[in-house]
Structures are given as structure tokens and as C-alpha cells.
């Protein structure tokens, strides 16, 4: 059966398929296992667990492994079934999980950081495990030897990471609100550029290597789209969340961006439209309260809620200009991390409330790319 793809956000809501409870502390990462009814979770309670869906429809832990320190980040490479877990003590531990997901073997420990690990990416082509940490650095280590290959230090905690596997470019967001683009080499690296635009710490990044777009979410409640592909450094600010943006996922085929915030907000942004760049928040003029009391939403510029605009621009904004280009939904729990299985239209969210939720996003994003897949 051919995949059905819609390019515009749908009006329906995400469908909650399952809730997984059992962790004793905040769940820092939850990843869906491709082509399996399973989820891998890591938690501040020092456990990593693999949950498989039973015939009853409930998820039960098939693997329950206790670590030496709280788990702060995780990466999973499905083809090789390798799990990398970052910890509060700065170490990254590698495991190999069995084909039936009922057993997990320890491989090695990487002394990657001196403080909490914030993000991990594994590159099979180079056999590197790349990570960021609260020791203000990004490190890359050889998974064959376990040796440190290189480190680069920042002035603030390194909070999030994305990586372009073809060019070996790494994008690192930090607590100062800056994003640094690095070119990683075998034993060294070079700074390509820095991106400054957020007024709060950068909490999450998403890199789309096809369109060469970088998306960043921050504690200033906003998202910025950075056009890295050379179109004169174009940026777009998206404002619609009311709390810290914690996680992002861009759906390249449908040109939609899914974002989650710490207050449980789930947003789906239609990026398949021609958008304007801003200020005023429309014409470019700086406008204070004394100059204008007029406020309006202006979604084509990314303003999904009302912002101050000057009198002349307010009069020029038509009703159709206020039509939302995003849909907003309530996850009904704190969301500190989200990941998607794009092929199946599934999303998993987790947070400080210790709950893991699995969602069917196909009513919202309108895409199910897996042949004959039905999430119900």
C-alpha cells in the first residue's frame, strides 16, 4: 500500500495510545524501537529499561538495568542494536541488546565528561560516540578503542547536540543561548560559525540534512529556524509556546515541525508556506507601548499569539492573515524529552512526572509512511 502524505496540518488531536509508569524519578529519555512495539527509557532513578508491548496491550519491562549514576541522556542505533547511556557522573556506557530485546550486554565505559552528559550521538561510519556535557565541552571518542579523540570547550554548559553524518559538522547549543557549528576531524576540530538569536538557554536542536535547516528551541519559549544551506543566513522565529521548548522533530516529507514544551504543550507547525521575516513585529519599526496599544497575531511571521504592532500595520492585517499556521495540543504532563518514529507516525514523550506516553500523531501530521501500518 502506498504511503499517504498530506502537506498541511490536520485539525484532529494526537491520540494517546499507551501510558508507561514504573520509574521512580524523572525520565530523561524515551526512544521508540523501530519496527517493534517497544520503548527504551532512561531515568534519574539510575535505571535503563526496555519495555515491550504484551498481548494484554500493556508495556512491561523486558530489561531492567541499574546504573552507577542517574541516567541523563541516551542514544540507540537500531541496525547494530547498540545503546549509549550518558550519566550524571560524566560517563557514557555502551550496551548491546539482543534481537528479542530481552537481554542487554555491557560493552564498555567511555570517560567522556567530568560532569552531567546532556546529549549523545553515535556515528557508525566513523565509529565515534559524540557527546555534550555540563563540563562545557563536546567530546568525540572512538568506539573501537574507547580512546578520547578530541574535545572542544565552550564558555557555558553544552546542552544539546546535532550532527551531520556526511560532512562531520556538529551543532552544539549551550546555556548562554548560542549555537556553535564545528567541523570535527579525527583528532581536532574547527569552529565554522556561531549562531546567536535566542534570549535564553538552548534546550534542543534538530538538523534536517536534506533541506539543510537547523531548528533550535530554547528557554525563551521560542523556536528559531536557521537556513544553513546558504540562503543569505535567513532565519525565522516561531512563537507559540508558553514555556521552555524542550524537544523538536522536523518531518521533511510533509514540511512540518513538531515541538514540545515543559508545560505539556505539543505544537505542529506548517513549514510548507512562504513565511515573512520580521520586526515591528511586522514592518521592522521598534514600537513601544506609548506608540501603539494594538496587538495582533501574525502567523506568517511565526507569531501564533498576539504581539504588539504599529497602528498602520494593524490596519493592514486582514482576518485571513491571522489564520493559524500551527496546531496546538495538550500533552497533559511535563515533557522534558520527545522522540518520533516518523515512518509510523508515532511519538513518545517523557518528563519529570515519571510518566512515558506513546502517541499516534497521524491524525495531526497526516502522514503514515510505513506500508499498511495501523497504530491501533
mmCIF file of C-alpha atoms in Angstrom:
data_model
loop_
_atom_site.group_PDB
_atom_site.id
_atom_site.type_symbol
_atom_site.label_atom_id
_atom_site.label_comp_id
_atom_site.label_asym_id
_atom_site.label_seq_id
_atom_site.Cartn_x
_atom_site.Cartn_y
_atom_site.Cartn_z
ATOM 1 C CA UNK A 1 0.000 0.000 0.000
ATOM 2 C CA UNK A 2 1.448 3.343 -0.998
ATOM 3 C CA UNK A 3 2.244 5.887 1.670
ATOM 4 C CA UNK A 4 -0.288 8.677 2.009
ATOM 5 C CA UNK A 5 1.289 12.068 2.658
ATOM 6 C CA UNK A 6 -0.517 15.319 3.390
ATOM 7 C CA UNK A 7 1.425 18.564 3.453
ATOM 8 C CA UNK A 8 -0.832 20.565 5.767
ATOM 9 C CA UNK A 9 -1.559 20.140 9.461
ATOM 10 C CA UNK A 10 -4.786 18.316 10.214
ATOM 11 C CA UNK A 11 -7.381 19.523 12.698
ATOM 12 C CA UNK A 12 -7.515 16.351 14.807
ATOM 13 C CA UNK A 13 -5.641 15.754 18.030
ATOM 14 C CA UNK A 14 -2.845 13.339 18.913
ATOM 15 C CA UNK A 15 -4.263 10.021 20.110
ATOM 16 C CA UNK A 16 -2.824 8.700 23.380
ATOM 17 C CA UNK A 17 -2.143 5.010 22.794
ATOM 18 C CA UNK A 18 -0.340 3.992 25.982
ATOM 19 C CA UNK A 19 0.972 5.258 29.300
ATOM 20 C CA UNK A 20 4.011 3.615 30.846
ATOM 21 C CA UNK A 21 4.535 4.046 34.573
ATOM 22 C CA UNK A 22 7.157 2.468 36.808
ATOM 23 C CA UNK A 23 10.160 4.781 37.018
ATOM 24 C CA UNK A 24 10.869 6.221 40.462
ATOM 25 C CA UNK A 25 12.275 9.533 39.239
ATOM 26 C CA UNK A 26 12.250 11.828 36.185
ATOM 27 C CA UNK A 27 12.501 10.048 32.830
ATOM 28 C CA UNK A 28 15.238 11.840 30.889
ATOM 29 C CA UNK A 29 14.973 9.971 27.571
ATOM 30 C CA UNK A 30 12.491 7.682 25.820
ATOM 31 C CA UNK A 31 13.081 6.194 22.381
ATOM 32 C CA UNK A 32 10.741 4.106 20.240
ATOM 33 C CA UNK A 33 12.266 0.900 18.868
ATOM 34 C CA UNK A 34 11.832 0.922 15.064
ATOM 35 C CA UNK A 35 9.557 -1.817 13.699
ATOM 36 C CA UNK A 36 8.875 -3.084 17.222
ATOM 37 C CA UNK A 37 6.196 -2.435 19.833
ATOM 38 C CA UNK A 38 8.834 -1.326 22.266
ATOM 39 C CA UNK A 39 10.335 1.673 24.059
ATOM 40 C CA UNK A 40 13.742 2.216 25.660
ATOM 41 C CA UNK A 41 13.797 4.597 28.624
ATOM 42 C CA UNK A 42 16.499 6.125 30.814
ATOM 43 C CA UNK A 43 15.815 7.795 34.139
ATOM 44 C CA UNK A 44 17.222 9.793 37.019
ATOM 45 C CA UNK A 45 16.379 6.717 39.136
ATOM 46 C CA UNK A 46 19.600 5.201 37.665
ATOM 47 C CA UNK A 47 17.794 2.635 35.530
ATOM 48 C CA UNK A 48 17.619 1.936 31.840
ATOM 49 C CA UNK A 49 14.631 -0.148 30.816
ATOM 50 C CA UNK A 50 13.348 -1.778 27.659
ATOM 51 C CA UNK A 51 9.557 -2.016 27.582
ATOM 52 C CA UNK A 52 7.795 -4.439 25.226
ATOM 53 C CA UNK A 53 4.090 -4.500 24.495
ATOM 54 C CA UNK A 54 2.458 -7.707 25.689
ATOM 55 C CA UNK A 55 -0.650 -9.444 24.361
ATOM 56 C CA UNK A 56 -2.647 -7.658 27.041
ATOM 57 C CA UNK A 57 -1.766 -4.343 25.384
ATOM 58 C CA UNK A 58 0.304 -3.256 28.391
ATOM 59 C CA UNK A 59 4.027 -2.479 28.284
ATOM 60 C CA UNK A 60 6.226 -4.442 30.670
ATOM 61 C CA UNK A 61 9.991 -4.096 31.213
ATOM 62 C CA UNK A 62 11.844 -6.913 29.475
ATOM 63 C CA UNK A 63 15.164 -5.338 30.549
ATOM 64 C CA UNK A 64 15.764 -3.535 33.839
ATOM 65 C CA UNK A 65 19.373 -2.431 34.367
ATOM 66 C CA UNK A 66 20.624 -0.280 37.238
ATOM 67 C CA UNK A 67 23.478 2.142 36.591
ATOM 68 C CA UNK A 68 26.039 3.661 38.973
ATOM 69 C CA UNK A 69 24.713 7.198 38.461
ATOM 70 C CA UNK A 70 21.469 8.864 37.298
ATOM 71 C CA UNK A 71 20.901 8.494 33.542
ATOM 72 C CA UNK A 72 20.841 11.867 31.798
ATOM 73 C CA UNK A 73 20.936 11.128 28.036
ATOM 74 C CA UNK A 74 20.620 8.207 25.643
ATOM 75 C CA UNK A 75 21.169 7.209 22.012
ATOM 76 C CA UNK A 76 20.077 3.999 20.291
ATOM 77 C CA UNK A 77 21.380 2.662 16.965
ATOM 78 C CA UNK A 78 18.836 0.136 15.753
ATOM 79 C CA UNK A 79 20.784 -1.578 12.957
ATOM 80 C CA UNK A 80 23.573 -2.570 15.339
ATOM 81 C CA UNK A 81 21.277 -2.631 18.426
ATOM 82 C CA UNK A 82 23.746 -0.526 20.383
ATOM 83 C CA UNK A 83 22.590 1.657 23.282
ATOM 84 C CA UNK A 84 24.682 4.533 24.635
ATOM 85 C CA UNK A 85 23.693 5.945 28.019
ATOM 86 C CA UNK A 86 25.077 9.206 29.421
ATOM 87 C CA UNK A 87 25.179 9.653 33.159
ATOM 88 C CA UNK A 88 25.242 12.361 35.776
ATOM 89 C CA UNK A 89 28.859 11.432 36.614
ATOM 90 C CA UNK A 90 30.029 12.247 33.070
ATOM 91 C CA UNK A 91 30.484 8.679 31.821
ATOM 92 C CA UNK A 92 28.887 7.208 28.690
ATOM 93 C CA UNK A 93 28.197 3.470 28.823
ATOM 94 C CA UNK A 94 27.641 1.270 25.778
ATOM 95 C CA UNK A 95 25.404 -1.810 25.734
ATOM 96 C CA UNK A 96 24.337 -4.311 23.095
ATOM 97 C CA UNK A 97 20.749 -5.510 23.189
ATOM 98 C CA UNK A 98 19.672 -8.947 21.938
ATOM 99 C CA UNK A 99 17.456 -9.470 18.883
ATOM 100 C CA UNK A 100 14.451 -10.315 21.057
ATOM 101 C CA UNK A 101 15.091 -7.279 23.307
ATOM 102 C CA UNK A 102 15.124 -9.450 26.414
ATOM 103 C CA UNK A 103 18.822 -9.205 27.250
ATOM 104 C CA UNK A 104 21.399 -6.405 27.299
ATOM 105 C CA UNK A 105 25.167 -6.891 27.493
ATOM 106 C CA UNK A 106 27.627 -4.278 28.749
ATOM 107 C CA UNK A 107 30.309 -3.346 26.179
ATOM 108 C CA UNK A 108 32.432 -0.523 27.595
ATOM 109 C CA UNK A 109 32.541 2.739 29.516
ATOM 110 C CA UNK A 110 33.693 5.990 27.900
ATOM 111 C CA UNK A 111 35.100 8.667 30.275
ATOM 112 C CA UNK A 112 33.615 11.372 28.081
ATOM 113 C CA UNK A 113 32.946 14.180 30.584
ATOM 114 C CA UNK A 114 33.668 15.476 34.065
ATOM 115 C CA UNK A 115 30.035 16.381 34.685
ATOM 116 C CA UNK A 116 26.497 15.507 33.593
ATOM 117 C CA UNK A 117 26.126 14.274 30.000
ATOM 118 C CA UNK A 118 23.457 16.275 28.150
ATOM 119 C CA UNK A 119 23.312 14.646 24.680
ATOM 120 C CA UNK A 120 24.780 11.698 22.754
ATOM 121 C CA UNK A 121 25.033 10.808 19.064
ATOM 122 C CA UNK A 122 26.618 7.655 17.622
ATOM 123 C CA UNK A 123 28.170 7.628 14.144
ATOM 124 C CA UNK A 124 28.583 4.126 12.742
ATOM 125 C CA UNK A 125 30.575 5.337 9.699
ATOM 126 C CA UNK A 126 33.361 6.845 11.820
ATOM 127 C CA UNK A 127 32.777 4.664 14.918
ATOM 128 C CA UNK A 128 32.538 7.797 17.052
ATOM 129 C CA UNK A 129 30.375 8.462 20.073
ATOM 130 C CA UNK A 130 29.885 12.234 20.254
ATOM 131 C CA UNK A 131 28.530 13.838 23.399
ATOM 132 C CA UNK A 132 27.993 17.147 25.164
ATOM 133 C CA UNK A 133 28.087 17.827 28.872
ATOM 134 C CA UNK A 134 27.784 20.256 31.734
ATOM 135 C CA UNK A 135 31.575 20.387 31.848
ATOM 136 C CA UNK A 136 31.190 22.902 28.992
ATOM 137 C CA UNK A 137 32.544 20.664 26.259
ATOM 138 C CA UNK A 138 31.728 18.443 23.316
ATOM 139 C CA UNK A 139 33.809 15.284 23.088
ATOM 140 C CA UNK A 140 34.166 12.560 20.491
ATOM 141 C CA UNK A 141 35.559 9.139 21.336
ATOM 142 C CA UNK A 142 36.489 6.068 19.304
ATOM 143 C CA UNK A 143 34.092 3.198 19.948
ATOM 144 C CA UNK A 144 36.673 0.642 18.781
ATOM 145 C CA UNK A 145 39.426 1.641 21.201
ATOM 146 C CA UNK A 146 37.449 3.605 23.770
ATOM 147 C CA UNK A 147 40.005 6.409 23.472
ATOM 148 C CA UNK A 148 39.268 10.124 23.513
ATOM 149 C CA UNK A 149 39.793 11.632 20.042
ATOM 150 C CA UNK A 150 39.038 15.265 20.723
ATOM 151 C CA UNK A 151 37.359 17.860 22.907
ATOM 152 C CA UNK A 152 36.179 21.398 22.353
ATOM 153 C CA UNK A 153 35.271 23.712 25.231
ATOM 154 C CA UNK A 154 32.653 26.447 25.444
ATOM 155 C CA UNK A 155 32.045 29.254 27.932
ATOM 156 C CA UNK A 156 28.731 27.718 29.079
ATOM 157 C CA UNK A 157 27.228 24.289 29.675
ATOM 158 C CA UNK A 158 26.814 22.411 26.407
ATOM 159 C CA UNK A 159 23.135 21.461 26.495
ATOM 160 C CA UNK A 160 22.206 19.838 23.169
ATOM 161 C CA UNK A 161 23.753 18.339 20.055
ATOM 162 C CA UNK A 162 23.019 17.563 16.412
ATOM 163 C CA UNK A 163 25.368 16.040 13.832
ATOM 164 C CA UNK A 164 25.592 15.913 10.047
ATOM 165 C CA UNK A 165 26.931 12.445 9.248
ATOM 166 C CA UNK A 166 28.058 13.318 5.697
ATOM 167 C CA UNK A 167 30.077 16.450 6.464
ATOM 168 C CA UNK A 168 31.008 15.659 10.112
ATOM 169 C CA UNK A 169 29.621 19.007 11.217
ATOM 170 C CA UNK A 170 28.393 19.182 14.807
ATOM 171 C CA UNK A 171 25.863 21.729 16.085
ATOM 172 C CA UNK A 172 26.137 22.422 19.814
ATOM 173 C CA UNK A 173 23.652 24.544 21.762
ATOM 174 C CA UNK A 174 24.608 25.977 25.147
ATOM 175 C CA UNK A 175 23.188 27.681 28.196
ATOM 176 C CA UNK A 176 24.237 31.136 27.017
ATOM 177 C CA UNK A 177 21.765 30.872 24.115
ATOM 178 C CA UNK A 178 24.475 30.368 21.492
ATOM 179 C CA UNK A 179 24.802 27.605 18.897
ATOM 180 C CA UNK A 180 28.274 26.669 17.658
ATOM 181 C CA UNK A 181 28.872 24.910 14.340
ATOM 182 C CA UNK A 182 32.010 22.735 14.466
ATOM 183 C CA UNK A 183 33.795 20.641 11.860
ATOM 184 C CA UNK A 184 35.028 17.503 13.628
ATOM 185 C CA UNK A 185 38.210 15.773 12.465
ATOM 186 C CA UNK A 186 39.910 12.634 13.737
ATOM 187 C CA UNK A 187 41.863 14.437 16.470
ATOM 188 C CA UNK A 188 40.907 18.087 16.121
ATOM 189 C CA UNK A 189 38.055 20.400 15.196
ATOM 190 C CA UNK A 190 37.487 23.876 13.808
ATOM 191 C CA UNK A 191 34.781 26.418 14.578
ATOM 192 C CA UNK A 192 32.826 27.232 11.402
ATOM 193 C CA UNK A 193 30.424 29.809 12.824
ATOM 194 C CA UNK A 194 28.311 30.734 15.826
ATOM 195 C CA UNK A 195 24.579 31.426 15.723
ATOM 196 C CA UNK A 196 23.090 33.961 18.129
ATOM 197 C CA UNK A 197 19.392 34.709 18.352
ATOM 198 C CA UNK A 198 17.882 33.170 21.479
ATOM 199 C CA UNK A 199 17.380 35.163 24.658
ATOM 200 C CA UNK A 200 17.554 32.042 26.827
ATOM 201 C CA UNK A 201 19.467 28.787 27.050
ATOM 202 C CA UNK A 202 19.187 26.488 24.037
ATOM 203 C CA UNK A 203 17.416 23.301 25.149
ATOM 204 C CA UNK A 204 17.060 21.311 21.914
ATOM 205 C CA UNK A 205 18.205 21.150 18.312
ATOM 206 C CA UNK A 206 17.036 19.356 15.170
ATOM 207 C CA UNK A 207 19.059 19.145 11.958
ATOM 208 C CA UNK A 208 17.461 18.344 8.594
ATOM 209 C CA UNK A 209 20.305 17.335 6.229
ATOM 210 C CA UNK A 210 18.050 17.341 3.143
ATOM 211 C CA UNK A 211 16.964 20.995 3.241
ATOM 212 C CA UNK A 212 19.950 21.911 5.427
ATOM 213 C CA UNK A 213 17.773 23.552 8.037
ATOM 214 C CA UNK A 214 18.598 23.754 11.721
ATOM 215 C CA UNK A 215 15.827 24.224 14.280
ATOM 216 C CA UNK A 216 16.532 25.323 17.847
ATOM 217 C CA UNK A 217 14.246 25.538 20.865
ATOM 218 C CA UNK A 218 15.076 27.477 24.000
ATOM 219 C CA UNK A 219 14.044 28.578 27.471
ATOM 220 C CA UNK A 220 12.801 31.860 25.955
ATOM 221 C CA UNK A 221 9.790 29.775 24.787
ATOM 222 C CA UNK A 222 10.713 30.286 21.136
ATOM 223 C CA UNK A 223 11.957 28.274 18.163
ATOM 224 C CA UNK A 224 14.325 29.574 15.506
ATOM 225 C CA UNK A 225 14.719 28.048 12.064
ATOM 226 C CA UNK A 226 18.248 28.655 10.733
ATOM 227 C CA UNK A 227 18.788 28.269 6.999
ATOM 228 C CA UNK A 228 22.285 26.759 6.929
ATOM 229 C CA UNK A 229 22.030 25.978 3.223
ATOM 230 C CA UNK A 230 23.438 29.311 2.107
ATOM 231 C CA UNK A 231 20.344 31.403 1.503
ATOM 232 C CA UNK A 232 21.905 34.552 2.960
ATOM 233 C CA UNK A 233 21.648 33.324 6.526
ATOM 234 C CA UNK A 234 17.842 33.523 6.611
ATOM 235 C CA UNK A 235 16.242 32.910 9.992
ATOM 236 C CA UNK A 236 12.642 32.548 11.127
ATOM 237 C CA UNK A 237 11.343 32.987 14.668
ATOM 238 C CA UNK A 238 8.390 30.845 15.780
ATOM 239 C CA UNK A 239 6.469 31.874 18.883
ATOM 240 C CA UNK A 240 3.517 29.863 20.141
ATOM 241 C CA UNK A 241 4.684 28.007 23.234
ATOM 242 C CA UNK A 242 4.150 29.393 26.730
ATOM 243 C CA UNK A 243 7.030 27.557 28.391
ATOM 244 C CA UNK A 244 10.528 26.256 27.657
ATOM 245 C CA UNK A 245 10.766 24.394 24.323
ATOM 246 C CA UNK A 246 12.304 21.038 25.236
ATOM 247 C CA UNK A 247 12.244 18.884 22.096
ATOM 248 C CA UNK A 248 11.918 19.166 18.308
ATOM 249 C CA UNK A 249 11.389 16.921 15.296
ATOM 250 C CA UNK A 250 11.107 18.090 11.677
ATOM 251 C CA UNK A 251 9.097 15.946 9.249
ATOM 252 C CA UNK A 252 10.871 16.569 5.981
ATOM 253 C CA UNK A 253 8.332 14.865 3.702
ATOM 254 C CA UNK A 254 5.362 16.846 4.982
ATOM 255 C CA UNK A 255 7.269 20.045 5.837
ATOM 256 C CA UNK A 256 6.019 20.088 9.416
ATOM 257 C CA UNK A 257 7.810 20.801 12.664
ATOM 258 C CA UNK A 258 6.704 19.097 15.875
ATOM 259 C CA UNK A 259 7.740 20.789 19.124
ATOM 260 C CA UNK A 260 7.095 20.063 22.798
ATOM 261 C CA UNK A 261 7.420 22.324 25.818
ATOM 262 C CA UNK A 262 7.826 21.712 29.528
ATOM 263 C CA UNK A 263 4.200 22.710 30.283
ATOM 264 C CA UNK A 264 2.973 19.791 28.149
ATOM 265 C CA UNK A 265 2.342 21.828 25.018
ATOM 266 C CA UNK A 266 2.630 19.955 21.715
ATOM 267 C CA UNK A 267 2.746 22.104 18.577
ATOM 268 C CA UNK A 268 2.721 21.118 14.906
ATOM 269 C CA UNK A 269 3.944 23.940 12.672
ATOM 270 C CA UNK A 270 3.178 24.090 8.958
ATOM 271 C CA UNK A 271 6.520 24.984 7.351
ATOM 272 C CA UNK A 272 5.219 24.371 3.819
ATOM 273 C CA UNK A 273 4.215 28.015 3.410
ATOM 274 C CA UNK A 274 6.039 31.131 2.346
ATOM 275 C CA UNK A 275 6.862 32.975 5.538
ATOM 276 C CA UNK A 276 7.959 36.552 6.127
ATOM 277 C CA UNK A 277 10.820 37.804 8.237
ATOM 278 C CA UNK A 278 10.135 40.414 10.824
ATOM 279 C CA UNK A 279 10.361 43.107 13.326
ATOM 280 C CA UNK A 280 7.708 45.721 14.425
ATOM 281 C CA UNK A 281 6.586 42.733 14.699
ATOM 282 C CA UNK A 282 5.602 43.230 11.060
ATOM 283 C CA UNK A 283 7.195 46.250 9.371
ATOM 284 C CA UNK A 284 10.508 46.450 11.242
ATOM 285 C CA UNK A 285 9.929 49.504 13.390
ATOM 286 C CA UNK A 286 10.574 49.396 17.113
ATOM 287 C CA UNK A 287 7.227 50.038 18.771
ATOM 288 C CA UNK A 288 6.727 50.765 22.475
ATOM 289 C CA UNK A 289 3.504 50.831 24.461
ATOM 290 C CA UNK A 290 3.204 54.591 24.183
ATOM 291 C CA UNK A 291 3.417 54.439 20.387
ATOM 292 C CA UNK A 292 0.814 51.739 19.906
ATOM 293 C CA UNK A 293 -1.601 49.730 22.013
ATOM 294 C CA UNK A 294 -2.523 47.486 19.090
ATOM 295 C CA UNK A 295 -1.776 43.770 19.282
ATOM 296 C CA UNK A 296 -2.316 41.021 16.755
ATOM 297 C CA UNK A 297 -1.232 37.511 15.928
ATOM 298 C CA UNK A 298 0.664 37.249 12.649
ATOM 299 C CA UNK A 299 1.383 33.562 11.905
ATOM 300 C CA UNK A 300 3.145 34.143 8.576
ATOM 301 C CA UNK A 301 5.974 35.657 10.626
ATOM 302 C CA UNK A 302 5.772 32.935 13.264
ATOM 303 C CA UNK A 303 3.705 34.874 15.837
ATOM 304 C CA UNK A 304 0.901 32.497 16.771
ATOM 305 C CA UNK A 305 -0.207 34.612 19.747
ATOM 306 C CA UNK A 306 -0.741 38.344 19.902
ATOM 307 C CA UNK A 307 2.235 40.708 19.802
ATOM 308 C CA UNK A 308 2.471 44.495 19.646
ATOM 309 C CA UNK A 309 2.266 46.018 16.155
ATOM 310 C CA UNK A 310 2.185 49.625 14.986
ATOM 311 C CA UNK A 311 -1.132 51.267 14.095
ATOM 312 C CA UNK A 312 -0.621 51.238 10.323
ATOM 313 C CA UNK A 313 0.377 47.573 10.268
ATOM 314 C CA UNK A 314 -2.558 46.648 12.489
ATOM 315 C CA UNK A 315 -4.930 48.227 9.985
ATOM 316 C CA UNK A 316 -3.265 46.376 7.117
ATOM 317 C CA UNK A 317 -3.543 42.910 8.702
ATOM 318 C CA UNK A 318 -6.535 41.074 7.272
ATOM 319 C CA UNK A 319 -8.544 38.406 9.059
ATOM 320 C CA UNK A 320 -7.049 35.728 6.811
ATOM 321 C CA UNK A 321 -3.570 36.913 7.841
ATOM 322 C CA UNK A 322 -4.421 35.835 11.387
ATOM 323 C CA UNK A 323 -5.237 32.270 10.346
ATOM 324 C CA UNK A 324 -3.024 29.975 12.387
ATOM 325 C CA UNK A 325 -0.229 28.048 10.632
ATOM 326 C CA UNK A 326 0.210 25.676 13.563
ATOM 327 C CA UNK A 327 -1.951 23.404 15.670
ATOM 328 C CA UNK A 328 -1.541 23.266 19.437
ATOM 329 C CA UNK A 329 -2.321 20.324 21.673
ATOM 330 C CA UNK A 330 -2.060 19.444 25.351
ATOM 331 C CA UNK A 331 0.144 16.521 26.360
ATOM 332 C CA UNK A 332 -1.189 16.748 29.932
ATOM 333 C CA UNK A 333 2.171 16.045 31.548
ATOM 334 C CA UNK A 334 5.535 17.706 31.894
ATOM 335 C CA UNK A 335 7.535 16.996 28.735
ATOM 336 C CA UNK A 336 11.314 17.096 29.040
ATOM 337 C CA UNK A 337 12.053 14.855 26.050
ATOM 338 C CA UNK A 338 10.255 13.694 22.912
ATOM 339 C CA UNK A 339 11.194 11.442 20.024
ATOM 340 C CA UNK A 340 9.316 10.248 16.967
ATOM 341 C CA UNK A 341 9.165 7.197 14.772
ATOM 342 C CA UNK A 342 8.407 9.235 11.664
ATOM 343 C CA UNK A 343 7.745 6.181 9.488
ATOM 344 C CA UNK A 344 4.879 5.083 11.728
ATOM 345 C CA UNK A 345 3.660 8.492 12.835
ATOM 346 C CA UNK A 346 4.327 7.647 16.484
ATOM 347 C CA UNK A 347 5.661 9.935 19.191
ATOM 348 C CA UNK A 348 6.859 9.175 22.714
ATOM 349 C CA UNK A 349 7.054 11.839 25.435
ATOM 350 C CA UNK A 350 8.504 11.695 28.937
ATOM 351 C CA UNK A 351 9.289 14.049 31.766
ATOM 352 C CA UNK A 352 9.714 14.854 35.415
ATOM 353 C CA UNK A 353 6.337 13.329 36.309
ATOM 354 C CA UNK A 354 7.952 9.878 35.697
ATOM 355 C CA UNK A 355 5.341 9.001 33.057
ATOM 356 C CA UNK A 356 6.041 7.892 29.483
ATOM 357 C CA UNK A 357 3.305 8.449 26.900
ATOM 358 C CA UNK A 358 3.047 6.962 23.414
ATOM 359 C CA UNK A 359 1.013 8.949 20.892
ATOM 360 C CA UNK A 360 -0.430 8.333 17.455
ATOM 361 C CA UNK A 361 0.394 11.562 15.625
ATOM 362 C CA UNK A 362 -1.074 10.591 12.241
ATOM 363 C CA UNK A 363 -4.363 12.481 12.844
ATOM 364 C CA UNK A 364 -2.295 15.635 13.331
ATOM 365 C CA UNK A 365 0.616 15.393 10.901
ATOM 366 C CA UNK A 366 -1.347 13.411 8.322
ATOM 367 C CA UNK A 367 1.432 11.029 7.350
ATOM 368 C CA UNK A 368 1.902 7.304 7.790
ATOM 369 C CA UNK A 369 4.877 6.181 5.783
ATOM 370 C CA UNK A 370 5.019 2.548 6.789
ATOM 371 C CA UNK A 371 3.324 0.111 4.411
ATOM 372 C CA UNK A 372 -0.012 -0.933 5.801
ATOM 373 C CA UNK A 373 0.769 0.339 9.283
ATOM 374 C CA UNK A 374 -2.012 0.875 11.770
ATOM 375 C CA UNK A 375 -1.060 2.092 15.247
ATOM 376 C CA UNK A 376 -4.270 0.831 16.825
#
